[in-house]
Amino acid sequence: MRIDAHHHFWQLTARVGHWPPASLGAIYRDFGPADFEPLLEQCGIDGTVLVQSLPDSKDTGFLLELAERHSFIRGVVGWADLKAPDAPQQINALARHPKLKALRPMLQDLADDNWIDDPALRPAITAMIENDLAFDALVVPRQLPGLLAFARRYPSLRIVIDHAAKPLVAIRQLEPWRTAMEDLAKLENVHCKLSGLWTEASQDTDIVAFEPYVETLFRLFGTHRLMWGSDWPVQRLATHFGDYAGWLAACENYCDRYARDEDKDAVFGGNACRFYRLEE
């Protein structure tokens, strides 16, 4: 089964004061299933993981309602206030929904790089582990040391790094991102998404600039802990490189170079199914 392990839906009326700004015309509108399903059919994608994009429980409720109505949405990554006094109760309630598979605090937007490495999170993370929920880590390179400490603290928590931690492709900076990712990849509970790289570059970035980052991901996480995602509709900001089908084709080409044929299905579906406990 081919899975897009990372995409979004949103309504602008719910995003007043939040990203994206009106200046990003390619994504400054509502996006929903009717926009996305033709792309899935065109590219032979069987199911998806729908990911939150607002730190708001109402947004998670909106996504779960969509998942109830659309069978192609196999799983939802939601949001909860993990440091709230009632976080375990929030998580227990969310976990009753069969398509709620993971939670994602929006770490990249937080000023405190070590927010995630805080013992105050223990009640929430314990509730996640007890409910067999995974953790999506939306981080940028400077936050990787904090994520490493967090991942070591909770070895039984399944963690996936979204968008490969958004390396600084635009300026071709590999370090300290590469070394930090090497440390994280040593932990078997840490996985990574092959997603979002094109939008970390600038319009004048040469396509070959992505090679050392992709090579690093395949070398560190292999084909058993790497999963493909589109990051649609955010991916629409990078159409100078290609569209949805173009990003998929590019990643298939990467697999041709860095993976054995028998392992490709894992990157494009099998790993996401196992990690998120998706029903086939």
XYZ file of N, CA, C and O in Angstrom, residues 108 137-144 147 160-168 177 180-181 184 191-193 195-197 200 217:
124
model
N 8.852 23.969 16.206
C 9.617 24.929 15.418
C 9.238 26.372 15.715
O 10.024 27.290 15.496
N 7.850 15.078 15.419
C 8.739 16.148 15.868
C 8.925 17.171 14.750
O 9.682 16.934 13.802
N 8.223 18.277 14.870
C 8.361 19.382 13.917
C 9.441 20.315 14.450
O 9.182 21.204 15.257
N 10.668 20.090 14.012
C 11.806 20.817 14.555
C 12.656 21.391 13.430
O 12.561 20.982 12.274
N 13.508 22.336 13.814
C 14.530 22.890 12.931
C 15.888 22.507 13.518
O 15.973 22.047 14.664
N 16.965 22.646 12.747
C 18.261 22.112 13.201
C 18.690 22.524 14.603
O 19.241 21.701 15.351
N 18.457 23.771 14.996
C 18.925 24.221 16.302
C 18.217 23.503 17.453
O 18.700 23.521 18.598
N 17.095 22.844 17.175
C 16.343 22.153 18.221
C 16.684 20.671 18.332
O 16.156 19.975 19.199
N 17.581 20.181 17.492
C 17.888 18.758 17.490
C 18.558 18.270 18.781
O 18.275 17.150 19.226
N 15.772 17.575 21.126
C 15.033 16.394 20.700
C 15.800 15.119 21.045
O 15.195 14.114 21.441
N 9.022 10.441 15.007
C 9.421 10.675 13.620
C 9.757 12.152 13.452
O 9.033 13.024 13.925
N 10.880 12.415 12.809
C 11.325 13.783 12.560
C 10.689 14.265 11.264
O 10.957 13.720 10.189
N 9.847 15.272 11.351
C 9.180 15.808 10.165
C 10.157 16.579 9.296
O 10.990 17.357 9.798
N 10.049 16.387 7.994
C 10.804 17.150 6.998
C 12.318 17.136 7.252
O 13.014 18.121 6.975
N 12.782 16.013 7.806
C 14.221 15.856 8.053
C 14.800 16.994 8.881
O 15.974 17.336 8.764
N 13.948 17.606 9.728
C 14.351 18.719 10.601
C 14.693 19.990 9.813
O 15.384 20.872 10.322
N 14.185 20.092 8.591
C 14.314 21.317 7.797
C 15.767 21.823 7.687
O 16.097 22.937 8.132
N 16.636 21.034 7.104
C 18.028 21.479 6.956
C 18.122 22.727 6.092
O 17.243 23.012 5.269
N 19.212 23.473 6.266
C 19.362 24.767 5.592
C 19.901 24.571 4.176
O 21.032 24.936 3.843
N 23.657 20.157 11.328
C 22.493 19.292 11.085
C 22.890 17.837 10.927
O 22.301 16.943 11.566
N 24.013 16.099 14.170
C 22.884 15.948 15.091
C 21.952 14.834 14.627
O 21.440 14.049 15.447
N 21.737 14.726 13.328
C 20.892 13.652 12.806
C 21.560 12.287 12.983
O 20.884 11.279 13.233
N 20.761 11.176 16.488
C 19.367 10.751 16.620
C 19.134 9.401 15.954
O 18.396 8.559 16.463
N 12.546 7.818 13.814
C 12.354 7.660 12.380
C 12.428 9.041 11.725
O 12.551 10.049 12.410
N 12.311 9.079 10.409
C 12.433 10.364 9.715
C 11.551 10.372 8.471
O 11.371 9.339 7.813
N 11.028 11.549 8.156
C 10.219 11.716 6.951
C 11.048 12.326 5.823
O 11.734 13.342 6.021
N 10.443 14.369 3.364
C 9.392 15.325 3.015
C 9.912 16.740 3.224
O 10.863 16.972 3.955
N 9.267 17.686 2.548
C 9.493 19.092 2.828
C 10.820 19.684 2.430
O 11.072 20.857 2.718
N 11.684 18.950 1.776
C 13.017 19.485 1.477
C 12.975 20.594 0.429
O 13.722 21.573 0.533
N 12.572 24.113 1.597
C 13.660 24.694 2.391
C 14.722 25.346 1.512
O 15.697 25.893 2.025
N 20.150 11.045 4.769
C 18.951 10.419 5.327
C 18.913 8.927 5.044
O 18.624 8.121 5.940
